[in-house]
C-alpha cells in the first residue's frame, strides 16, 4: 500500500481578521495504480483497523514537516498534521516527530498535532504523557472535529489543546437553524473563556465567513479560501494576495 502512491496535500488556514495565511493542514491522498485517487475517508478508517495507520501516520509527519521546513514560514505560522489515536499506542511517536523537526529546521511551535477522535483513545494515560512531553517542547495540539464523534468535552480539560477545530457540521450545517447557531456560539464562548485559539473548518460561503468573523473566531479553512493543494502550489499561495478578493 505504501508503494509510492501516497502524497500529502496542504489546505491553507487563514487568519479571519487579516485574511493572511497562518498555516496549512496536511491531508493525505492515495493515488492507487488501478483505482486512481482514493479519498482518505475510505483508506484511513481501514488503516486504523490495523497497525498500518502507524506507518501512514509516520509518513504524513515526516513528509509534512520536511515540506514545511522549506517554506520559509514566519515564526507564528504552522503546519498541522492529523494524528490517529492508534499512533499513540506504539512507542516512537515523539522520536519520529523530534527527528523530523531536527532534520527540517522547523521549530516545534510550528508543528501542531491534530488529535482526530474517529476512534476513542486506547491508552489515555500514555497518550497524555506523550502529548505532555511534546507540549513541553513547544509542539501544539489541536482538538479536531470538535463537537462530534468521540471528541468529548473532557478533552478540553485533559488535553489542554492550543487550538479547537470546530467541526464543519456546525460551520456549514445542512440546514441553518437557531439551534445550530446557539451551539456554534456556545462552542466559541467556551474557546474564548479557555483562551484557546478557535479554528472553523468547512467555510464554504461568504455567509459562513461573516458569521464566524462576527463571533470572533480567529482562524478558518474551507473551500471558500482553497481546497488542499499539492506541495508545489504552496509557495504560490503564500505569495499571493488572492485572499483580499474574498473580503
Ligand atoms: O482530506 P479529507 O481530505 O478528505 O480527509 C478525510 C479524513 O481523513 C479527515 O478526517 C482527516 O482527518 C483524515 N486524514 C487525512 N489525512 C490524514 C493523515 O495524514 N493522518 C490521519 N490519521 N488522518 C488523516
Ligand atoms: O476530519 P478533518 O477535519 O481532518 O477533515 C478535513 C476534511 O474536510 C478533509 O476531507 C478536507 O478535504 C475537508 N474539507 C476541507 N474544506 C472543506 C469545506 O469547505 N467543505 C467541506 N465539505 N469539506 C472540506
Ligand atoms: Mn483535521
PDB file of C-alpha atoms and ligand atoms in Angstrom:
ATOM      1  CA  UNK A   1       0.000   0.000   0.000  1.00  0.00           C
ATOM      2  CA  UNK A   2       2.916   2.325   0.614  1.00  0.00           C
ATOM      3  CA  UNK A   3       4.283   1.788  -2.902  1.00  0.00           C
ATOM      4  CA  UNK A   4       4.742   5.387  -3.858  1.00  0.00           C
ATOM      5  CA  UNK A   5       1.065   6.233  -4.209  1.00  0.00           C
ATOM      6  CA  UNK A   6       0.785   8.293  -1.020  1.00  0.00           C
ATOM      7  CA  UNK A   7       1.143  12.053  -1.202  1.00  0.00           C
ATOM      8  CA  UNK A   8       0.381  14.909   1.149  1.00  0.00           C
ATOM      9  CA  UNK A   9      -1.713  17.864   0.100  1.00  0.00           C
ATOM     10  CA  UNK A  10      -1.972  21.100   2.095  1.00  0.00           C
ATOM     11  CA  UNK A  11      -5.046  23.219   2.844  1.00  0.00           C
ATOM     12  CA  UNK A  12      -4.437  26.867   3.828  1.00  0.00           C
ATOM     13  CA  UNK A  13      -5.560  28.051   7.266  1.00  0.00           C
ATOM     14  CA  UNK A  14      -6.498  31.715   7.263  1.00  0.00           C
ATOM     15  CA  UNK A  15      -6.485  34.431   9.930  1.00  0.00           C
ATOM     16  CA  UNK A  16     -10.120  35.591   9.736  1.00  0.00           C
ATOM     17  CA  UNK A  17      -9.251  39.127  10.889  1.00  0.00           C
ATOM     18  CA  UNK A  18      -6.451  39.841   8.381  1.00  0.00           C
ATOM     19  CA  UNK A  19      -7.017  37.135   5.726  1.00  0.00           C
ATOM     20  CA  UNK A  20      -3.360  36.188   5.906  1.00  0.00           C
ATOM     21  CA  UNK A  21      -2.439  32.529   5.663  1.00  0.00           C
ATOM     22  CA  UNK A  22      -1.296  31.405   9.113  1.00  0.00           C
ATOM     23  CA  UNK A  23      -0.804  27.747   8.374  1.00  0.00           C
ATOM     24  CA  UNK A  24      -1.645  24.631   6.402  1.00  0.00           C
ATOM     25  CA  UNK A  25      -3.343  21.359   7.293  1.00  0.00           C
ATOM     26  CA  UNK A  26      -1.542  18.349   5.827  1.00  0.00           C
ATOM     27  CA  UNK A  27      -4.044  15.910   4.314  1.00  0.00           C
ATOM     28  CA  UNK A  28      -3.125  12.536   2.896  1.00  0.00           C
ATOM     29  CA  UNK A  29      -4.036  11.465  -0.629  1.00  0.00           C
ATOM     30  CA  UNK A  30      -3.600   7.992  -2.117  1.00  0.00           C
ATOM     31  CA  UNK A  31      -3.119   7.574  -5.830  1.00  0.00           C
ATOM     32  CA  UNK A  32      -3.811   3.874  -6.398  1.00  0.00           C
ATOM     33  CA  UNK A  33      -2.194   2.365  -9.516  1.00  0.00           C
ATOM     34  CA  UNK A  34      -5.512   0.871 -10.731  1.00  0.00           C
ATOM     35  CA  UNK A  35      -8.242   2.694  -8.848  1.00  0.00           C
ATOM     36  CA  UNK A  36      -6.950   6.244  -9.205  1.00  0.00           C
ATOM     37  CA  UNK A  37      -7.392   8.724  -6.351  1.00  0.00           C
ATOM     38  CA  UNK A  38      -8.797   7.000  -3.278  1.00  0.00           C
ATOM     39  CA  UNK A  39     -10.157   9.519  -0.724  1.00  0.00           C
ATOM     40  CA  UNK A  40      -8.727   9.377   2.818  1.00  0.00           C
ATOM     41  CA  UNK A  41     -12.133   8.850   4.401  1.00  0.00           C
ATOM     42  CA  UNK A  42     -12.040   5.452   2.627  1.00  0.00           C
ATOM     43  CA  UNK A  43      -8.490   4.274   3.369  1.00  0.00           C
ATOM     44  CA  UNK A  44      -7.778   5.976   6.737  1.00  0.00           C
ATOM     45  CA  UNK A  45     -10.579   4.104   8.584  1.00  0.00           C
ATOM     46  CA  UNK A  46      -9.310   0.824   7.048  1.00  0.00           C
ATOM     47  CA  UNK A  47      -5.731   1.625   8.058  1.00  0.00           C
ATOM     48  CA  UNK A  48      -6.943   2.472  11.583  1.00  0.00           C
ATOM     49  CA  UNK A  49      -8.148  -1.136  11.957  1.00  0.00           C
ATOM     50  CA  UNK A  50      -4.518  -2.290  11.828  1.00  0.00           C
ATOM     51  CA  UNK A  51      -1.007  -1.045  12.560  1.00  0.00           C
ATOM     52  CA  UNK A  52      -0.856   0.309   9.011  1.00  0.00           C
ATOM     53  CA  UNK A  53      -2.097   3.639  10.399  1.00  0.00           C
ATOM     54  CA  UNK A  54       1.185   3.910  12.321  1.00  0.00           C
ATOM     55  CA  UNK A  55       3.171   3.591   9.084  1.00  0.00           C
ATOM     56  CA  UNK A  56       0.877   6.009   7.238  1.00  0.00           C
ATOM     57  CA  UNK A  57       0.981   8.438  10.152  1.00  0.00           C
ATOM     58  CA  UNK A  58       4.789   8.390  10.309  1.00  0.00           C
ATOM     59  CA  UNK A  59       4.873   9.059   6.575  1.00  0.00           C
ATOM     60  CA  UNK A  60       2.470  12.005   6.967  1.00  0.00           C
ATOM     61  CA  UNK A  61       4.509  13.530   9.799  1.00  0.00           C
ATOM     62  CA  UNK A  62       7.884  13.160   8.091  1.00  0.00           C
ATOM     63  CA  UNK A  63       6.590  14.345   4.736  1.00  0.00           C
ATOM     64  CA  UNK A  64       4.690  17.379   6.079  1.00  0.00           C
ATOM     65  CA  UNK A  65       7.431  18.519   8.462  1.00  0.00           C
ATOM     66  CA  UNK A  66      10.081  18.160   5.736  1.00  0.00           C
ATOM     67  CA  UNK A  67       7.969  20.100   3.224  1.00  0.00           C
ATOM     68  CA  UNK A  68       7.096  22.884   5.676  1.00  0.00           C
ATOM     69  CA  UNK A  69      10.781  23.243   6.566  1.00  0.00           C
ATOM     70  CA  UNK A  70      11.322  24.545   3.042  1.00  0.00           C
ATOM     71  CA  UNK A  71       8.522  27.112   3.005  1.00  0.00           C
ATOM     72  CA  UNK A  72      10.168  29.918   4.998  1.00  0.00           C
ATOM     73  CA  UNK A  73       7.142  30.139   7.274  1.00  0.00           C
ATOM     74  CA  UNK A  74       7.040  33.059   9.712  1.00  0.00           C
ATOM     75  CA  UNK A  75       7.639  32.148  13.371  1.00  0.00           C
ATOM     76  CA  UNK A  76       3.907  32.425  14.084  1.00  0.00           C
ATOM     77  CA  UNK A  77       2.876  30.199  11.145  1.00  0.00           C
ATOM     78  CA  UNK A  78       2.475  26.462  11.432  1.00  0.00           C
ATOM     79  CA  UNK A  79       1.632  23.184   9.795  1.00  0.00           C
ATOM     80  CA  UNK A  80      -0.965  20.836  11.274  1.00  0.00           C
ATOM     81  CA  UNK A  81      -0.769  17.064  10.880  1.00  0.00           C
ATOM     82  CA  UNK A  82      -3.615  14.662  11.710  1.00  0.00           C
ATOM     83  CA  UNK A  83      -2.598  12.032  14.239  1.00  0.00           C
ATOM     84  CA  UNK A  84      -4.767   8.997  14.879  1.00  0.00           C
ATOM     85  CA  UNK A  85      -5.272   7.723  18.427  1.00  0.00           C
ATOM     86  CA  UNK A  86      -3.600   4.426  17.419  1.00  0.00           C
ATOM     87  CA  UNK A  87      -0.332   6.210  16.723  1.00  0.00           C
ATOM     88  CA  UNK A  88      -0.044   6.884  20.443  1.00  0.00           C
ATOM     89  CA  UNK A  89      -0.383   3.216  21.335  1.00  0.00           C
ATOM     90  CA  UNK A  90       3.024   2.288  19.917  1.00  0.00           C
ATOM     91  CA  UNK A  91       6.308   3.751  21.144  1.00  0.00           C
ATOM     92  CA  UNK A  92       8.308   6.074  18.920  1.00  0.00           C
ATOM     93  CA  UNK A  93       5.836   8.819  18.013  1.00  0.00           C
ATOM     94  CA  UNK A  94       7.718  11.507  19.934  1.00  0.00           C
ATOM     95  CA  UNK A  95      11.032  10.288  18.483  1.00  0.00           C
ATOM     96  CA  UNK A  96       9.654  10.377  14.924  1.00  0.00           C
ATOM     97  CA  UNK A  97       8.458  13.944  15.484  1.00  0.00           C
ATOM     98  CA  UNK A  98      11.676  15.170  17.097  1.00  0.00           C
ATOM     99  CA  UNK A  99      13.836  13.610  14.373  1.00  0.00           C
ATOM    100  CA  UNK A 100      11.690  15.105  11.614  1.00  0.00           C
ATOM    101  CA  UNK A 101      11.782  18.548  13.252  1.00  0.00           C
ATOM    102  CA  UNK A 102      15.552  18.454  13.767  1.00  0.00           C
ATOM    103  CA  UNK A 103      16.170  17.459  10.124  1.00  0.00           C
ATOM    104  CA  UNK A 104      13.814  20.043   8.664  1.00  0.00           C
ATOM    105  CA  UNK A 105      14.753  23.046  10.781  1.00  0.00           C
ATOM    106  CA  UNK A 106      11.076  23.662  11.556  1.00  0.00           C
ATOM    107  CA  UNK A 107      10.678  24.804  15.149  1.00  0.00           C
ATOM    108  CA  UNK A 108       8.467  22.687  17.441  1.00  0.00           C
ATOM    109  CA  UNK A 109       5.979  25.547  17.807  1.00  0.00           C
ATOM    110  CA  UNK A 110       5.479  25.493  14.029  1.00  0.00           C
ATOM    111  CA  UNK A 111       4.034  21.979  14.280  1.00  0.00           C
ATOM    112  CA  UNK A 112       0.512  21.312  15.549  1.00  0.00           C
ATOM    113  CA  UNK A 113      -0.788  17.772  16.020  1.00  0.00           C
ATOM    114  CA  UNK A 114      -4.479  17.357  15.202  1.00  0.00           C
ATOM    115  CA  UNK A 115      -5.960  14.788  17.513  1.00  0.00           C
ATOM    116  CA  UNK A 116      -8.638  13.154  15.416  1.00  0.00           C
ATOM    117  CA  UNK A 117     -11.144  11.336  17.537  1.00  0.00           C
ATOM    118  CA  UNK A 118     -12.520   8.910  14.952  1.00  0.00           C
ATOM    119  CA  UNK A 119     -11.559   6.237  17.437  1.00  0.00           C
ATOM    120  CA  UNK A 120     -11.552   6.658  21.186  1.00  0.00           C
ATOM    121  CA  UNK A 121      -8.133   6.911  22.801  1.00  0.00           C
ATOM    122  CA  UNK A 122      -6.937   3.413  23.711  1.00  0.00           C
ATOM    123  CA  UNK A 123      -4.292   4.300  26.232  1.00  0.00           C
ATOM    124  CA  UNK A 124      -5.411   7.602  27.716  1.00  0.00           C
ATOM    125  CA  UNK A 125      -2.627   7.857  30.316  1.00  0.00           C
ATOM    126  CA  UNK A 126       0.099   7.006  27.792  1.00  0.00           C
ATOM    127  CA  UNK A 127      -1.317   9.414  25.234  1.00  0.00           C
ATOM    128  CA  UNK A 128      -1.427  12.225  27.779  1.00  0.00           C
ATOM    129  CA  UNK A 129       2.194  11.529  28.757  1.00  0.00           C
ATOM    130  CA  UNK A 130       3.380  11.683  25.130  1.00  0.00           C
ATOM    131  CA  UNK A 131       1.368  14.839  24.459  1.00  0.00           C
ATOM    132  CA  UNK A 132       2.648  16.476  27.645  1.00  0.00           C
ATOM    133  CA  UNK A 133       6.237  15.635  26.670  1.00  0.00           C
ATOM    134  CA  UNK A 134       5.756  17.138  23.185  1.00  0.00           C
ATOM    135  CA  UNK A 135       3.866  20.143  24.518  1.00  0.00           C
ATOM    136  CA  UNK A 136       6.721  20.959  26.890  1.00  0.00           C
ATOM    137  CA  UNK A 137       8.992  21.054  23.845  1.00  0.00           C
ATOM    138  CA  UNK A 138       6.621  23.539  22.208  1.00  0.00           C
ATOM    139  CA  UNK A 139       4.592  21.340  19.831  1.00  0.00           C
ATOM    140  CA  UNK A 140       0.949  22.469  19.539  1.00  0.00           C
ATOM    141  CA  UNK A 141      -2.151  20.323  19.955  1.00  0.00           C
ATOM    142  CA  UNK A 142      -5.409  20.858  18.057  1.00  0.00           C
ATOM    143  CA  UNK A 143      -8.625  19.114  19.015  1.00  0.00           C
ATOM    144  CA  UNK A 144     -10.062  18.109  15.614  1.00  0.00           C
ATOM    145  CA  UNK A 145     -13.740  17.776  14.621  1.00  0.00           C
ATOM    146  CA  UNK A 146     -14.781  19.361  17.914  1.00  0.00           C
ATOM    147  CA  UNK A 147     -18.386  18.678  18.828  1.00  0.00           C
ATOM    148  CA  UNK A 148     -18.764  15.370  17.002  1.00  0.00           C
ATOM    149  CA  UNK A 149     -17.836  11.716  17.466  1.00  0.00           C
ATOM    150  CA  UNK A 150     -15.629  10.870  20.407  1.00  0.00           C
ATOM    151  CA  UNK A 151     -14.407  14.468  20.792  1.00  0.00           C
ATOM    152  CA  UNK A 152     -15.832  14.885  24.256  1.00  0.00           C
ATOM    153  CA  UNK A 153     -15.783  17.980  26.467  1.00  0.00           C
ATOM    154  CA  UNK A 154     -13.444  16.272  28.911  1.00  0.00           C
ATOM    155  CA  UNK A 155     -10.652  16.546  26.314  1.00  0.00           C
ATOM    156  CA  UNK A 156     -10.844  20.323  26.735  1.00  0.00           C
ATOM    157  CA  UNK A 157      -9.872  19.786  30.346  1.00  0.00           C
ATOM    158  CA  UNK A 158      -7.360  16.952  29.946  1.00  0.00           C
ATOM    159  CA  UNK A 159      -5.644  17.712  26.623  1.00  0.00           C
ATOM    160  CA  UNK A 160      -5.417  21.491  27.111  1.00  0.00           C
ATOM    161  CA  UNK A 161      -5.425  21.992  23.335  1.00  0.00           C
ATOM    162  CA  UNK A 162      -3.774  25.059  21.811  1.00  0.00           C
ATOM    163  CA  UNK A 163      -6.400  25.072  19.043  1.00  0.00           C
ATOM    164  CA  UNK A 164     -10.012  23.873  18.902  1.00  0.00           C
ATOM    165  CA  UNK A 165     -11.178  22.970  15.390  1.00  0.00           C
ATOM    166  CA  UNK A 166     -14.936  23.488  15.156  1.00  0.00           C
ATOM    167  CA  UNK A 167     -16.419  20.658  13.116  1.00  0.00           C
ATOM    168  CA  UNK A 168     -17.723  21.646   9.706  1.00  0.00           C
ATOM    169  CA  UNK A 169     -21.202  20.342  10.542  1.00  0.00           C
ATOM    170  CA  UNK A 170     -21.652  23.402  12.820  1.00  0.00           C
ATOM    171  CA  UNK A 171     -19.919  25.870  10.483  1.00  0.00           C
ATOM    172  CA  UNK A 172     -21.665  24.614   7.405  1.00  0.00           C
ATOM    173  CA  UNK A 173     -24.902  22.934   8.525  1.00  0.00           C
ATOM    174  CA  UNK A 174     -27.083  21.132   6.006  1.00  0.00           C
ATOM    175  CA  UNK A 175     -29.872  23.455   7.093  1.00  0.00           C
ATOM    176  CA  UNK A 176     -29.453  26.698   9.038  1.00  0.00           C
ATOM    177  CA  UNK A 177     -31.308  26.743  12.352  1.00  0.00           C
ATOM    178  CA  UNK A 178     -31.484  28.722  15.554  1.00  0.00           C
ATOM    179  CA  UNK A 179     -30.406  25.612  17.453  1.00  0.00           C
ATOM    180  CA  UNK A 180     -27.261  25.308  15.341  1.00  0.00           C
ATOM    181  CA  UNK A 181     -26.478  28.999  15.905  1.00  0.00           C
ATOM    182  CA  UNK A 182     -26.788  28.573  19.670  1.00  0.00           C
ATOM    183  CA  UNK A 183     -24.439  25.585  19.688  1.00  0.00           C
ATOM    184  CA  UNK A 184     -21.900  27.399  17.494  1.00  0.00           C
ATOM    185  CA  UNK A 185     -21.993  30.434  19.792  1.00  0.00           C
ATOM    186  CA  UNK A 186     -21.597  28.226  22.857  1.00  0.00           C
ATOM    187  CA  UNK A 187     -18.525  26.495  21.374  1.00  0.00           C
ATOM    188  CA  UNK A 188     -16.892  29.866  20.668  1.00  0.00           C
ATOM    189  CA  UNK A 189     -17.826  31.136  24.132  1.00  0.00           C
ATOM    190  CA  UNK A 190     -16.067  28.087  25.615  1.00  0.00           C
ATOM    191  CA  UNK A 191     -12.973  28.669  23.480  1.00  0.00           C
ATOM    192  CA  UNK A 192     -12.731  32.356  24.349  1.00  0.00           C
ATOM    193  CA  UNK A 193     -13.028  31.679  28.069  1.00  0.00           C
ATOM    194  CA  UNK A 194     -10.464  28.879  27.878  1.00  0.00           C
ATOM    195  CA  UNK A 195      -8.219  31.321  25.937  1.00  0.00           C
ATOM    196  CA  UNK A 196      -7.853  28.692  23.242  1.00  0.00           C
ATOM    197  CA  UNK A 197      -7.475  29.639  19.574  1.00  0.00           C
ATOM    198  CA  UNK A 198     -10.572  28.701  17.587  1.00  0.00           C
ATOM    199  CA  UNK A 199     -10.407  27.390  14.027  1.00  0.00           C
ATOM    200  CA  UNK A 200     -13.566  26.856  11.948  1.00  0.00           C
ATOM    201  CA  UNK A 201     -13.492  24.027   9.388  1.00  0.00           C
ATOM    202  CA  UNK A 202     -15.548  23.866   6.208  1.00  0.00           C
ATOM    203  CA  UNK A 203     -16.068  27.578   5.451  1.00  0.00           C
ATOM    204  CA  UNK A 204     -17.661  27.438   2.008  1.00  0.00           C
ATOM    205  CA  UNK A 205     -19.563  30.718   1.552  1.00  0.00           C
ATOM    206  CA  UNK A 206     -19.126  34.427   2.376  1.00  0.00           C
ATOM    207  CA  UNK A 207     -22.097  33.986   4.762  1.00  0.00           C
ATOM    208  CA  UNK A 208     -20.254  31.288   6.740  1.00  0.00           C
ATOM    209  CA  UNK A 209     -17.208  33.564   6.836  1.00  0.00           C
ATOM    210  CA  UNK A 210     -19.104  36.617   8.103  1.00  0.00           C
ATOM    211  CA  UNK A 211     -20.878  34.583  10.756  1.00  0.00           C
ATOM    212  CA  UNK A 212     -17.614  33.190  12.139  1.00  0.00           C
ATOM    213  CA  UNK A 213     -15.854  36.563  11.979  1.00  0.00           C
ATOM    214  CA  UNK A 214     -18.786  38.118  13.806  1.00  0.00           C
ATOM    215  CA  UNK A 215     -18.480  35.531  16.560  1.00  0.00           C
ATOM    216  CA  UNK A 216     -14.763  36.304  16.979  1.00  0.00           C
ATOM    217  CA  UNK A 217     -13.439  33.026  15.585  1.00  0.00           C
ATOM    218  CA  UNK A 218      -9.736  33.684  14.927  1.00  0.00           C
ATOM    219  CA  UNK A 219      -8.964  31.205  12.150  1.00  0.00           C
ATOM    220  CA  UNK A 220     -10.707  29.271   9.399  1.00  0.00           C
ATOM    221  CA  UNK A 221     -10.242  26.941   6.485  1.00  0.00           C
ATOM    222  CA  UNK A 222     -12.522  25.736   3.721  1.00  0.00           C
ATOM    223  CA  UNK A 223     -13.302  25.698   0.031  1.00  0.00           C
ATOM    224  CA  UNK A 224     -14.122  29.451   0.103  1.00  0.00           C
ATOM    225  CA  UNK A 225     -10.371  30.001   0.523  1.00  0.00           C
ATOM    226  CA  UNK A 226      -8.883  26.898  -1.048  1.00  0.00           C
ATOM    227  CA  UNK A 227      -9.087  23.103  -1.020  1.00  0.00           C
ATOM    228  CA  UNK A 228      -5.954  21.140  -0.122  1.00  0.00           C
ATOM    229  CA  UNK A 229      -3.335  21.618  -2.850  1.00  0.00           C
ATOM    230  CA  UNK A 230      -0.130  19.773  -3.797  1.00  0.00           C
ATOM    231  CA  UNK A 231       3.075  20.964  -2.105  1.00  0.00           C
ATOM    232  CA  UNK A 232       4.217  22.519  -5.375  1.00  0.00           C
ATOM    233  CA  UNK A 233       1.390  25.090  -5.119  1.00  0.00           C
ATOM    234  CA  UNK A 234       2.080  26.141  -1.521  1.00  0.00           C
ATOM    235  CA  UNK A 235       4.779  28.770  -2.226  1.00  0.00           C
ATOM    236  CA  UNK A 236       2.450  30.398  -4.779  1.00  0.00           C
ATOM    237  CA  UNK A 237      -0.361  30.513  -2.225  1.00  0.00           C
ATOM    238  CA  UNK A 238       1.939  32.057   0.383  1.00  0.00           C
ATOM    239  CA  UNK A 239       2.973  34.822  -2.013  1.00  0.00           C
ATOM    240  CA  UNK A 240      -0.454  35.510  -3.466  1.00  0.00           C
ATOM    241  CA  UNK A 241      -2.826  38.243  -2.290  1.00  0.00           C
ATOM    242  CA  UNK A 242      -5.940  36.430  -3.506  1.00  0.00           C
ATOM    243  CA  UNK A 243      -7.459  36.412  -0.015  1.00  0.00           C
ATOM    244  CA  UNK A 244      -8.170  40.133  -0.259  1.00  0.00           C
ATOM    245  CA  UNK A 245     -10.622  39.475  -3.045  1.00  0.00           C
ATOM    246  CA  UNK A 246     -12.853  37.474  -0.686  1.00  0.00           C
ATOM    247  CA  UNK A 247     -13.312  40.212   1.899  1.00  0.00           C
TER     248      UNK A 247
HETATM  249  O1  LIG B   1      -8.903  15.228   3.263  1.00  0.00           O
HETATM  250  P1  LIG B   1     -10.175  14.912   3.601  1.00  0.00           P
HETATM  251  O2  LIG B   1      -9.362  15.297   2.690  1.00  0.00           O
HETATM  252  O3  LIG B   1     -10.973  14.037   2.696  1.00  0.00           O
HETATM  253  O4  LIG B   1      -9.760  13.898   4.831  1.00  0.00           O
HETATM  254  C1  LIG B   1     -10.697  12.978   5.288  1.00  0.00           C
HETATM  255  C2  LIG B   1     -10.345  12.457   6.646  1.00  0.00           C
HETATM  256  O5  LIG B   1      -9.086  11.788   6.613  1.00  0.00           O
HETATM  257  C3  LIG B   1     -10.238  13.564   7.686  1.00  0.00           C
HETATM  258  O6  LIG B   1     -10.981  13.132   8.818  1.00  0.00           O
HETATM  259  C4  LIG B   1      -8.781  13.621   8.018  1.00  0.00           C
HETATM  260  O7  LIG B   1      -8.587  13.911   9.397  1.00  0.00           O
HETATM  261  C5  LIG B   1      -8.282  12.226   7.692  1.00  0.00           C
HETATM  262  N1  LIG B   1      -6.886  12.311   7.287  1.00  0.00           N
HETATM  263  C6  LIG B   1      -6.376  12.932   6.218  1.00  0.00           C
HETATM  264  N2  LIG B   1      -5.029  12.835   6.202  1.00  0.00           N
HETATM  265  C7  LIG B   1      -4.675  12.159   7.327  1.00  0.00           C
HETATM  266  C8  LIG B   1      -3.435  11.749   7.902  1.00  0.00           C
HETATM  267  O8  LIG B   1      -2.353  12.039   7.404  1.00  0.00           O
HETATM  268  N3  LIG B   1      -3.491  11.017   9.058  1.00  0.00           N
HETATM  269  C9  LIG B   1      -4.668  10.705   9.668  1.00  0.00           C
HETATM  270  N4  LIG B   1      -4.634   9.991  10.795  1.00  0.00           N
HETATM  271  N5  LIG B   1      -5.856  11.085   9.179  1.00  0.00           N
HETATM  272  C10 LIG B   1      -5.865  11.807   8.011  1.00  0.00           C
HETATM  273  O1  LIG B   2     -11.523  15.480   9.882  1.00  0.00           O
HETATM  274  P1  LIG B   2     -10.696  16.557   9.292  1.00  0.00           P
HETATM  275  O2  LIG B   2     -11.094  17.891   9.818  1.00  0.00           O
HETATM  276  O3  LIG B   2      -9.210  16.348   9.354  1.00  0.00           O
HETATM  277  O4  LIG B   2     -11.057  16.573   7.771  1.00  0.00           O
HETATM  278  C1  LIG B   2     -10.842  17.593   6.932  1.00  0.00           C
HETATM  279  C2  LIG B   2     -11.707  17.231   5.765  1.00  0.00           C
HETATM  280  O5  LIG B   2     -12.531  18.329   5.390  1.00  0.00           O
HETATM  281  C3  LIG B   2     -10.912  16.861   4.548  1.00  0.00           C
HETATM  282  O6  LIG B   2     -11.597  15.838   3.929  1.00  0.00           O
HETATM  283  C4  LIG B   2     -10.987  18.115   3.707  1.00  0.00           C
HETATM  284  O7  LIG B   2     -10.758  17.846   2.347  1.00  0.00           O
HETATM  285  C5  LIG B   2     -12.416  18.517   4.002  1.00  0.00           C
HETATM  286  N1  LIG B   2     -12.736  19.927   3.729  1.00  0.00           N
HETATM  287  C6  LIG B   2     -11.884  20.977   3.732  1.00  0.00           C
HETATM  288  N2  LIG B   2     -12.541  22.137   3.476  1.00  0.00           N
HETATM  289  C7  LIG B   2     -13.829  21.793   3.294  1.00  0.00           C
HETATM  290  C8  LIG B   2     -15.013  22.567   3.002  1.00  0.00           C
HETATM  291  O8  LIG B   2     -15.003  23.777   2.849  1.00  0.00           O
HETATM  292  N3  LIG B   2     -16.185  21.858   2.907  1.00  0.00           N
HETATM  293  C9  LIG B   2     -16.244  20.508   3.082  1.00  0.00           C
HETATM  294  N4  LIG B   2     -17.432  19.907   2.959  1.00  0.00           N
HETATM  295  N5  LIG B   2     -15.158  19.764   3.363  1.00  0.00           N
HETATM  296  C10 LIG B   2     -13.964  20.399   3.468  1.00  0.00           C
HETATM  297 MN1  LIG B   3      -8.072  17.536  10.578  1.00  0.00          MN
END
